[in-house]
Tab-separated table of N, CA and C and ligand atoms in Angstrom:
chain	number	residue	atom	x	y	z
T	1	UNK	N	0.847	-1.200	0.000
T	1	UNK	CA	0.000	0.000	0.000
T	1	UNK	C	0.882	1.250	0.000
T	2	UNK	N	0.382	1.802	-0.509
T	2	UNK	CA	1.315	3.031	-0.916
T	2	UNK	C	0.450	4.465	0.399
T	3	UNK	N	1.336	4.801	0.848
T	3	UNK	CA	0.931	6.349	1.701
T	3	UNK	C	1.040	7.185	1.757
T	4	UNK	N	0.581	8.284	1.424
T	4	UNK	CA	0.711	9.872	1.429
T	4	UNK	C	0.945	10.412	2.890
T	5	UNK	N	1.703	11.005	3.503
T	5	UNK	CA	1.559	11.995	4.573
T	5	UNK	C	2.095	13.059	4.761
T	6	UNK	N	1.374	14.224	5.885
T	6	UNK	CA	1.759	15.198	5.673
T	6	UNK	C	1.113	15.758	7.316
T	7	UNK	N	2.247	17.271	7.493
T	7	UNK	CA	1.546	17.485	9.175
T	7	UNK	C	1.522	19.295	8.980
T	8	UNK	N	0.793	19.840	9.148
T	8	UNK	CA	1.704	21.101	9.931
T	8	UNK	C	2.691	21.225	11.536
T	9	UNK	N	2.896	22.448	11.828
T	9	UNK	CA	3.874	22.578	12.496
T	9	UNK	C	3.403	22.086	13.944
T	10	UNK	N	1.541	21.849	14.186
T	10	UNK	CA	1.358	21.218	15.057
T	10	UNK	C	1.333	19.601	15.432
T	11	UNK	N	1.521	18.799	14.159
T	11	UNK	CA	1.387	17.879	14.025
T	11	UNK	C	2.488	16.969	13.737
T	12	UNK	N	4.161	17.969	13.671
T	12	UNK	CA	5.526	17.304	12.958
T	12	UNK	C	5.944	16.137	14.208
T	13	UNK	N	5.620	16.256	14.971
T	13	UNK	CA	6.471	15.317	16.130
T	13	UNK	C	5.519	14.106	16.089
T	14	UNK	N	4.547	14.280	15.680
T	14	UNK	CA	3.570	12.903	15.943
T	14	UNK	C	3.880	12.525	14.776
T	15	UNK	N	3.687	13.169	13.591
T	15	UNK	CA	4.148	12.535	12.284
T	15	UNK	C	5.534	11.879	12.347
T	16	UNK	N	6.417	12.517	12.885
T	16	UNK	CA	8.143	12.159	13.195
T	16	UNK	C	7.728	10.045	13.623
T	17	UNK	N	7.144	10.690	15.019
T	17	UNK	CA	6.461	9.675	15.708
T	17	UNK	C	5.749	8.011	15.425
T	18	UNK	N	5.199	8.285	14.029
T	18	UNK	CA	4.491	7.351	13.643
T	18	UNK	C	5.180	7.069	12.143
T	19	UNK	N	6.418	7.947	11.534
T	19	UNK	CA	7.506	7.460	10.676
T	19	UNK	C	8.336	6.523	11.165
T	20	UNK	N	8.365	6.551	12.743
T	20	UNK	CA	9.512	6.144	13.211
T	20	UNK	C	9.278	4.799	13.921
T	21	UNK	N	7.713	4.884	13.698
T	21	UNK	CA	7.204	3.551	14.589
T	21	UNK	C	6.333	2.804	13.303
T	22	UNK	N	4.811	2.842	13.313
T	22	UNK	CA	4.117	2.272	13.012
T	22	UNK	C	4.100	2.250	11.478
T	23	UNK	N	4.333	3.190	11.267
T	23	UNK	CA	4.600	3.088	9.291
T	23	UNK	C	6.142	2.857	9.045
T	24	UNK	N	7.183	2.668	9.936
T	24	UNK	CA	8.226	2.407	9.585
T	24	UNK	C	8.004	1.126	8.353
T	25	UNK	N	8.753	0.933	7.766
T	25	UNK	CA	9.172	-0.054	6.582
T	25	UNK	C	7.980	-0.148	5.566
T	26	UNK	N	7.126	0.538	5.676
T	26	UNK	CA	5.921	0.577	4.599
T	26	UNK	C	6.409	2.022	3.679
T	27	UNK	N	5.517	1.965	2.639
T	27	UNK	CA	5.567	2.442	1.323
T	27	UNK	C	5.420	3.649	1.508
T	28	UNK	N	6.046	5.014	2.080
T	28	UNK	CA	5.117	6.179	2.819
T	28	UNK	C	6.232	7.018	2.187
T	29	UNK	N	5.473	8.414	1.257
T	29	UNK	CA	6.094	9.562	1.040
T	29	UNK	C	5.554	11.236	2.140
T	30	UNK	N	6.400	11.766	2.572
T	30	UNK	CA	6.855	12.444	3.559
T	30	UNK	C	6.806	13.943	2.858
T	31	UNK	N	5.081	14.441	2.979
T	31	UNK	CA	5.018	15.527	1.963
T	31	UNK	C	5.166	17.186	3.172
T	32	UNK	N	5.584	16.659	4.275
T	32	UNK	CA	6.383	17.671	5.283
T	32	UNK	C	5.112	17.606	6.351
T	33	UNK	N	5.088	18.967	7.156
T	33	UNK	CA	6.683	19.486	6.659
T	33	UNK	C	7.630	19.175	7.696
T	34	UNK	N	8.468	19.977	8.040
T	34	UNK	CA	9.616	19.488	8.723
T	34	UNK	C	10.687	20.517	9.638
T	35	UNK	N	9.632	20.901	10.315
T	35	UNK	CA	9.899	22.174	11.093
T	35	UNK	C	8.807	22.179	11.706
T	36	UNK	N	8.845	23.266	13.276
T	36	UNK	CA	7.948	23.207	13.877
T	36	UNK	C	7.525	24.917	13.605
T	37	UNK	N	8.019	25.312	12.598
T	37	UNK	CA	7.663	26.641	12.097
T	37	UNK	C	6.471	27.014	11.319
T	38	UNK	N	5.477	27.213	12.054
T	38	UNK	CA	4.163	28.442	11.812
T	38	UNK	C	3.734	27.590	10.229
T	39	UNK	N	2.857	26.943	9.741
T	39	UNK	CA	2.675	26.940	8.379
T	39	UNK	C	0.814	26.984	8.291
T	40	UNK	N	0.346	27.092	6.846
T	40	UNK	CA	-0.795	27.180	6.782
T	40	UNK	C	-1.367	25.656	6.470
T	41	UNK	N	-1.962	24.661	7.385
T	41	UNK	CA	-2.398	23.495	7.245
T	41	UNK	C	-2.869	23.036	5.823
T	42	UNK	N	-4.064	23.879	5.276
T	42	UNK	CA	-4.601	23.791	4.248
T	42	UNK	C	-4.115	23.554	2.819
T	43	UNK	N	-2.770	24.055	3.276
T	43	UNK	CA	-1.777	23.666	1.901
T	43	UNK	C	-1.233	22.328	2.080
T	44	UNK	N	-0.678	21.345	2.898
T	44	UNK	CA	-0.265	20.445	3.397
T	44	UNK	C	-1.226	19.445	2.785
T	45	UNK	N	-2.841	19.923	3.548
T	45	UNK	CA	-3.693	19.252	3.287
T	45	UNK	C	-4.443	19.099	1.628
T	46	UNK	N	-3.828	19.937	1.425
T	46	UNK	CA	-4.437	20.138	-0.699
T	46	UNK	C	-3.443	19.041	-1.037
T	47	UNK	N	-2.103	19.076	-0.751
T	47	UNK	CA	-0.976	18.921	-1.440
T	47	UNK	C	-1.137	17.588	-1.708
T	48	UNK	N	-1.589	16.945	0.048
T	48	UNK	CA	-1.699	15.062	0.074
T	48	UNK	C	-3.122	15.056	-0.480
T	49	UNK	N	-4.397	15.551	-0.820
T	49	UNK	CA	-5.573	15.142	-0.753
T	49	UNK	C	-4.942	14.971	-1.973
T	50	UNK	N	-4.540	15.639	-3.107
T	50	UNK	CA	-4.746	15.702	-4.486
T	50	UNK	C	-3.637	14.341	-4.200
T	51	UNK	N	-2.757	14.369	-4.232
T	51	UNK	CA	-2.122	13.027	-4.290
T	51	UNK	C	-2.860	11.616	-4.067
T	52	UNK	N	-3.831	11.418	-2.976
T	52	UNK	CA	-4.437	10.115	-3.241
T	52	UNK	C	-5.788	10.449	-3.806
T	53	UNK	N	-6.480	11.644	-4.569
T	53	UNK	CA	-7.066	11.713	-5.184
T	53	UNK	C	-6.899	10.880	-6.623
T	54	UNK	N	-5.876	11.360	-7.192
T	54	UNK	CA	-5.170	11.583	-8.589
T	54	UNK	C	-5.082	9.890	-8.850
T	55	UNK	N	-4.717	9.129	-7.083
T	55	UNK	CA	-4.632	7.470	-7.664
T	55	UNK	C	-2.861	7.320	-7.614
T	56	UNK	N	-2.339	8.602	-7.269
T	56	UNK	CA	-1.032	8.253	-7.011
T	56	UNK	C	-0.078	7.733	-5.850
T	57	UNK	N	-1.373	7.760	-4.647
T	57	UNK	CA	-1.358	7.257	-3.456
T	57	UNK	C	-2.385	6.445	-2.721
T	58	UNK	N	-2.461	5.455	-2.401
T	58	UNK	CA	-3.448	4.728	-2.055
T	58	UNK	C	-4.300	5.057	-0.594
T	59	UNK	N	-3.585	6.304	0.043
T	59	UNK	CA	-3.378	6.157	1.369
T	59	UNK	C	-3.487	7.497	1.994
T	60	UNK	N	-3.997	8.513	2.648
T	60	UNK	CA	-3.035	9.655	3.234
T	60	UNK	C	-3.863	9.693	5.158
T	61	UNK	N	-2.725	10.031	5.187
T	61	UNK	CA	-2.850	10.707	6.965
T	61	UNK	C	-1.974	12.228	6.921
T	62	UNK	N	-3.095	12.555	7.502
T	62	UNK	CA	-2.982	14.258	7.572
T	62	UNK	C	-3.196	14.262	9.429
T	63	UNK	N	-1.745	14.940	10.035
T	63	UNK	CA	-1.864	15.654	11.309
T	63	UNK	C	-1.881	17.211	11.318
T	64	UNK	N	-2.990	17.551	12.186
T	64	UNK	CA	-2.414	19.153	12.665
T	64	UNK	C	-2.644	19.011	14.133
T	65	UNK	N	-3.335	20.255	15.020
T	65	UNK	CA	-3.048	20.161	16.311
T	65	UNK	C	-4.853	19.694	16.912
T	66	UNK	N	-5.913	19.679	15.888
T	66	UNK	CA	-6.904	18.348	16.235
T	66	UNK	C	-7.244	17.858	14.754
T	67	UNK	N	-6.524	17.836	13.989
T	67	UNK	CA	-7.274	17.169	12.771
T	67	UNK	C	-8.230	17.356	12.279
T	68	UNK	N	-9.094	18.467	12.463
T	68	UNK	CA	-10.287	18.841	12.111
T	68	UNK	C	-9.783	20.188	11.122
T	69	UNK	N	-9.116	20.447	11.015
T	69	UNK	CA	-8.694	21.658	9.934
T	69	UNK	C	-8.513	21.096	8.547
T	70	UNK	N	-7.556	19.854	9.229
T	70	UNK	CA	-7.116	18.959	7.721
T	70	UNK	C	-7.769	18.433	7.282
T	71	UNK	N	-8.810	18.095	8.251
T	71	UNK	CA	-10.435	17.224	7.454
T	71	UNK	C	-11.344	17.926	6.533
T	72	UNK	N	-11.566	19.342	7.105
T	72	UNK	CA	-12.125	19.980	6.443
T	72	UNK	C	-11.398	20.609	5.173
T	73	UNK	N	-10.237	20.654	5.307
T	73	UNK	CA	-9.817	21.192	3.916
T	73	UNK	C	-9.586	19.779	2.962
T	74	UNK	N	-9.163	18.591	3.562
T	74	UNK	CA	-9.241	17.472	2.564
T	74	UNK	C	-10.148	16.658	1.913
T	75	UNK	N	-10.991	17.398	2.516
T	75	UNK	CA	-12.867	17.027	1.744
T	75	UNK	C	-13.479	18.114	1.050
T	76	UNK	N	-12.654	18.835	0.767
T	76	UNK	CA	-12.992	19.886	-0.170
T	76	UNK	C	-12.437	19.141	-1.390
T	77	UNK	N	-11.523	18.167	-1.337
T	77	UNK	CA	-10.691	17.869	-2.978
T	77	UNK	C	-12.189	16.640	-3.512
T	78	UNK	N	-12.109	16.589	-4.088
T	78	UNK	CA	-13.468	15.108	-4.863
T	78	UNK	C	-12.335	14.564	-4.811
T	79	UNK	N	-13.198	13.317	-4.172
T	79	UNK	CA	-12.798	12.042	-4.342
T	79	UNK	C	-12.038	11.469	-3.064
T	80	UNK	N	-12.172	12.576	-2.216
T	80	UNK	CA	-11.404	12.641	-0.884
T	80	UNK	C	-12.700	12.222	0.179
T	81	UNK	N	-12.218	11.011	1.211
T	81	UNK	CA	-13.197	10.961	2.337
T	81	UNK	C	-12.325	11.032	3.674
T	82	UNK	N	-12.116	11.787	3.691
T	82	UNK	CA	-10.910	12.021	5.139
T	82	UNK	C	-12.264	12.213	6.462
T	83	UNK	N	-11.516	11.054	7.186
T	83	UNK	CA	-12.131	11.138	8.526
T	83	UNK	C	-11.224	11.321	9.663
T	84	UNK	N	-11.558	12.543	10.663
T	84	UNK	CA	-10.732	12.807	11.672
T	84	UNK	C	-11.129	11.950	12.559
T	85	UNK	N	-9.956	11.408	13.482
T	85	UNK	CA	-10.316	9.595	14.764
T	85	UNK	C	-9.334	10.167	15.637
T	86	UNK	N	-10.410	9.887	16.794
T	86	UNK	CA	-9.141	10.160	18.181
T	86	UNK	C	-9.567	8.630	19.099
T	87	UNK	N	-9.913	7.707	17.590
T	87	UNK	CA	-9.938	6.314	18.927
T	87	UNK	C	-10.229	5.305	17.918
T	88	UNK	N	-9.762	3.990	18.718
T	88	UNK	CA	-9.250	2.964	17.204
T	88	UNK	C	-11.169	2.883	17.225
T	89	UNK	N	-12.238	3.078	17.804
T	89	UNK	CA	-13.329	2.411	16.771
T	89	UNK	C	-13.597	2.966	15.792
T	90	UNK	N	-13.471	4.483	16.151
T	90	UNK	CA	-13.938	5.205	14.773
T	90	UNK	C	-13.131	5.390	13.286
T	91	UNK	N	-11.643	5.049	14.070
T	91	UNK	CA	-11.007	4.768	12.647
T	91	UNK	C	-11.605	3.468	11.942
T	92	UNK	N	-11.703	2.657	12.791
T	92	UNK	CA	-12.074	1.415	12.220
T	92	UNK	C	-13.306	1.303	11.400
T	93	UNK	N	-14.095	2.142	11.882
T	93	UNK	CA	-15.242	2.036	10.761
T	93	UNK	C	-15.149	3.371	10.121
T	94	UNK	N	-14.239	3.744	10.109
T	94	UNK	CA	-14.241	4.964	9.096
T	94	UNK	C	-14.029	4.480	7.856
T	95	UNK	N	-12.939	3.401	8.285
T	95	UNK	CA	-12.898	2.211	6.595
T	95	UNK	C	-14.070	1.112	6.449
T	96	UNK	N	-14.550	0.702	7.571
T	96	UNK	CA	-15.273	-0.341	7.239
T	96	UNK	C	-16.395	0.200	6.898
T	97	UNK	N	-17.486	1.625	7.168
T	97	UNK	CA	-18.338	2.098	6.608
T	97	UNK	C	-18.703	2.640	5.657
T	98	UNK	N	-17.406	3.670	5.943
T	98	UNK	CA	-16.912	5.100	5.452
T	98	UNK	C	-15.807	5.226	3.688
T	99	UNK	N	-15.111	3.857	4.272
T	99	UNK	CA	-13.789	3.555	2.805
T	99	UNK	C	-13.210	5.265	2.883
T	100	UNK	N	-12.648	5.426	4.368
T	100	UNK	CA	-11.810	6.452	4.145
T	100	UNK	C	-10.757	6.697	3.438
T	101	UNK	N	-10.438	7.572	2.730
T	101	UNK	CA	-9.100	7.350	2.181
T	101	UNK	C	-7.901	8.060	2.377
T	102	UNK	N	-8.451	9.081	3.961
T	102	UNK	CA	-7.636	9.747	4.406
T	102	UNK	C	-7.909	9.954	5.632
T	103	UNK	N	-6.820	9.651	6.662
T	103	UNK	CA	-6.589	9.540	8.116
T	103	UNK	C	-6.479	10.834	8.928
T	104	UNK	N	-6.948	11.619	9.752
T	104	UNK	CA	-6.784	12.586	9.921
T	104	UNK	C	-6.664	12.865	11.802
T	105	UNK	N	-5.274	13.246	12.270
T	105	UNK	CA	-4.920	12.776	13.609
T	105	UNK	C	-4.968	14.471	14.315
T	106	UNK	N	-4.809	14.564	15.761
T	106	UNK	CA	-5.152	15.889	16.102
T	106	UNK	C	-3.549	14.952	16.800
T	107	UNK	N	-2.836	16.301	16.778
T	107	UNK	CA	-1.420	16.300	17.402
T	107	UNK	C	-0.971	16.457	18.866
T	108	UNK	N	-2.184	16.850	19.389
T	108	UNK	CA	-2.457	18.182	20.376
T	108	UNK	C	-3.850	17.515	21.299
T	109	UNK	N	-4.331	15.670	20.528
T	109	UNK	CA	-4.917	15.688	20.949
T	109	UNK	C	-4.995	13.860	21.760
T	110	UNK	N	-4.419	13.253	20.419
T	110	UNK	CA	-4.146	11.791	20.769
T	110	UNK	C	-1.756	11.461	21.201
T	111	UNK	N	-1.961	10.518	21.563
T	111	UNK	CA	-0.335	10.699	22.163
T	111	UNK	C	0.323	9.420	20.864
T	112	UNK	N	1.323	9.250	21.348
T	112	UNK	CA	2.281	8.756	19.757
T	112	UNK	C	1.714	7.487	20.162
T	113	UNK	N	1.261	6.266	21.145
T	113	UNK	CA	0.771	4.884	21.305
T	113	UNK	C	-0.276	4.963	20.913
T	114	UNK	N	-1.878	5.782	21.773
T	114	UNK	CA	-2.919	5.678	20.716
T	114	UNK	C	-3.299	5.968	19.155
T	115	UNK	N	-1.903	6.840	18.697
T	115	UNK	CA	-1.953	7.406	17.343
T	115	UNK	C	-1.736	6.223	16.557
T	116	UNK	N	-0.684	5.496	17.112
T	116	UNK	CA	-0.069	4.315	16.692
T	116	UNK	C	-1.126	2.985	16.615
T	117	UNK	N	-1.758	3.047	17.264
T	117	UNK	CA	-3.154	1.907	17.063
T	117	UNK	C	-3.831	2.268	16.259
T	118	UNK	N	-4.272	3.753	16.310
T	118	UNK	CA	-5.505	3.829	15.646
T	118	UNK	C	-4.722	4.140	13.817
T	119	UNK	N	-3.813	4.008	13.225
T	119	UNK	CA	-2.933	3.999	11.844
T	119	UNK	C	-3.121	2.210	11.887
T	120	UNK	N	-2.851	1.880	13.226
T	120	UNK	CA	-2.415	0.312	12.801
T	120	UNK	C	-3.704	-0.304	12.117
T	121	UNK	N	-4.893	0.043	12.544
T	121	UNK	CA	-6.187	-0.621	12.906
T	121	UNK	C	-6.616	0.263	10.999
T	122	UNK	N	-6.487	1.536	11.224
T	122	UNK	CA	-7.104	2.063	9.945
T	122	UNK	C	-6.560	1.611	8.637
T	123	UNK	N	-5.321	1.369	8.469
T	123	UNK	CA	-5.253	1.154	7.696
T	123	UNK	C	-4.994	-0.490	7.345
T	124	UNK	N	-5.068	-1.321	8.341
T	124	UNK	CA	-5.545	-2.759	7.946
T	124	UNK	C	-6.913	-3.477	7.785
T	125	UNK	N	-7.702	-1.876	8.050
T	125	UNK	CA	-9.569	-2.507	8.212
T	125	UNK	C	-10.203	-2.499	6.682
T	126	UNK	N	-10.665	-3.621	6.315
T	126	UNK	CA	-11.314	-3.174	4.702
T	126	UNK	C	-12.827	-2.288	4.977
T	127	UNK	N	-13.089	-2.004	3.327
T	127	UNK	CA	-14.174	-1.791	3.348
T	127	UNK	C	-14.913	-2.797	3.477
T	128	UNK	N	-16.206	-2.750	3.948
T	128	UNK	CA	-17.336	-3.390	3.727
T	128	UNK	C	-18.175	-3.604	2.485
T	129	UNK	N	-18.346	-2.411	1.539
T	129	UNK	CA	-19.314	-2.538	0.955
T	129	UNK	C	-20.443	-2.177	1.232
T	130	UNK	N	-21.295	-3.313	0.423
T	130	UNK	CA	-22.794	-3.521	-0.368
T	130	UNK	C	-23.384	-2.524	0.196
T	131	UNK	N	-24.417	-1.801	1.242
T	131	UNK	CA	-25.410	-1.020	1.554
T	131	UNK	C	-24.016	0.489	1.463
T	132	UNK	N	-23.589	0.371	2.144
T	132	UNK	CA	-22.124	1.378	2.992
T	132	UNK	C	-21.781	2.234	0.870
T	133	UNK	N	-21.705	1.008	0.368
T	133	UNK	CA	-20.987	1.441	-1.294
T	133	UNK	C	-22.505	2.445	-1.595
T	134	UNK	N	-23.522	1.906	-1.258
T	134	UNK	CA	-24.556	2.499	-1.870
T	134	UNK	C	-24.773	3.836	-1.339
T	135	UNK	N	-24.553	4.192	-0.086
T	135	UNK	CA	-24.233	5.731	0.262
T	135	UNK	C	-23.625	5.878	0.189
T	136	UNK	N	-22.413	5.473	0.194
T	136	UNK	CA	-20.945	6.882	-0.506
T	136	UNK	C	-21.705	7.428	-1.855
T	137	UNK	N	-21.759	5.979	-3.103
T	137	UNK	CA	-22.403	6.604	-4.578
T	137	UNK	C	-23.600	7.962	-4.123
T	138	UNK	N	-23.893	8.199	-3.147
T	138	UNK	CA	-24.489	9.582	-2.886
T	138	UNK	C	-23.955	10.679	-2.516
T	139	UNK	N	-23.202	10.297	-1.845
T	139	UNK	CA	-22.322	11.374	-1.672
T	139	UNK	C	-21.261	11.687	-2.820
T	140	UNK	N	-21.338	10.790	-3.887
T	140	UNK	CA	-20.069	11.090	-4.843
T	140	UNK	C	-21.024	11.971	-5.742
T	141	UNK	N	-22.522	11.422	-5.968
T	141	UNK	CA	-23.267	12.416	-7.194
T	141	UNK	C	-23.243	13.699	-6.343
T	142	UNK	N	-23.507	13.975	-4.890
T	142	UNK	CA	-23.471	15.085	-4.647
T	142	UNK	C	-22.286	16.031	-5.002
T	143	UNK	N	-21.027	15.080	-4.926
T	143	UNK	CA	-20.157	15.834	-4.988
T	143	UNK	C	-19.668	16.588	-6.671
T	144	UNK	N	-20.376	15.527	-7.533
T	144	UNK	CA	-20.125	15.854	-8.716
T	144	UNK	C	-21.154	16.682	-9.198
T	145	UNK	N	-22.161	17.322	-8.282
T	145	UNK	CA	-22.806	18.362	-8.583
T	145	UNK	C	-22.517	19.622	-7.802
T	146	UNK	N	-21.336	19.641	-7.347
T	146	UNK	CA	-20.708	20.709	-6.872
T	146	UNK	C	-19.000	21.369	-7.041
T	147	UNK	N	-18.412	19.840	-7.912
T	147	UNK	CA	-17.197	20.206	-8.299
T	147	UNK	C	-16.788	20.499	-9.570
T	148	UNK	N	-16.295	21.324	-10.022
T	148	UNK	CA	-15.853	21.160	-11.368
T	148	UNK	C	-14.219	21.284	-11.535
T	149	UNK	N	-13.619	20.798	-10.606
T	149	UNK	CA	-11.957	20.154	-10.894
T	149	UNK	C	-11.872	18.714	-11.349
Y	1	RB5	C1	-3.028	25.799	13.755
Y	1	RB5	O1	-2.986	26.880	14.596
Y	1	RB5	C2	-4.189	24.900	14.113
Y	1	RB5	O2	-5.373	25.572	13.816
Y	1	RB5	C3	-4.070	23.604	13.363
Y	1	RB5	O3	-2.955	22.892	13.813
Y	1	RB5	C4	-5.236	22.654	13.469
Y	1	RB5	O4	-5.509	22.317	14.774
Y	1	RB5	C5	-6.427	23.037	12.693
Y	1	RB5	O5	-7.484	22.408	12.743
């Protein structure tokens, strides 16, 4: 599986954190940043959404300091279902309901062991499907009646 990630300046030590642990030896590109210097989340968060949008990443986790900035700006891209989790159930059915395709951690809010479960758990949970496929396809016509990228 291939992974996109990316943090702002509230989120670099947990990202450091979960390079160094739980995604160690997996397929993961490191789209920053890399400093704990002041940045604007929303760019971070465009940068990876469009990346596993596009199909060039199978995968993304987005940290800031609660993950709710990066959620909201990474569900602005189509084709993006980023769910923010501060606990392994809701990651877990964020894929098994949801077929998230982007992880979204608060820095400021979960510590580097529960961060570390809830990556372990999200990204080994499948989708489900059958009823679950039939509401996303609603949310995708919605979305294609509101995007034109
Ligand atoms: C940055 O100040 C902060 O707003 C950001 O890290 C994040 O928590 C946004 O949701």
């Amino acid at each position: 599986m291939t992974i996109a990630i990316g943090s702002d300046h509230n989120g670099v030590t947990l990202k450091e954190a979960l390079l160094q642990g739980v995604l160690k030896g997996l397929n993961v590109r490191d789209f920053g940043v890399f400093s704990s210097e002041s940045v604007d989340y929303p760019d971070v968060a465009f940068a990876v959404a469009r990346a596993v949008a596009s199909g060039e990443y199978e995968r993304g986790i987005l940290i800031c300091g609660t993950g709710i900035g990066m959620a909201i700006a990474a569900n602005k891209v189509k084709g993006i279902r980023a769910a923010p989790c501060s606990d392994v159930y809701s990651a877990k059915m964020s894929r098994r309901d949801n077929d998230a395709n982007i992880l979204c951690l608060g820095g400021r809010v979960v510590g580097p062991g529960l961060a570390a479960e809830i990556v372990a758990v999200w990204l080994n949970e499948p989708f489900a499907g059958g009823r679950h496929a039939r509401r996303l396809e609603k949310i995708r016509t919605q979305e294609e009646s509101c995007h034109d990228e």
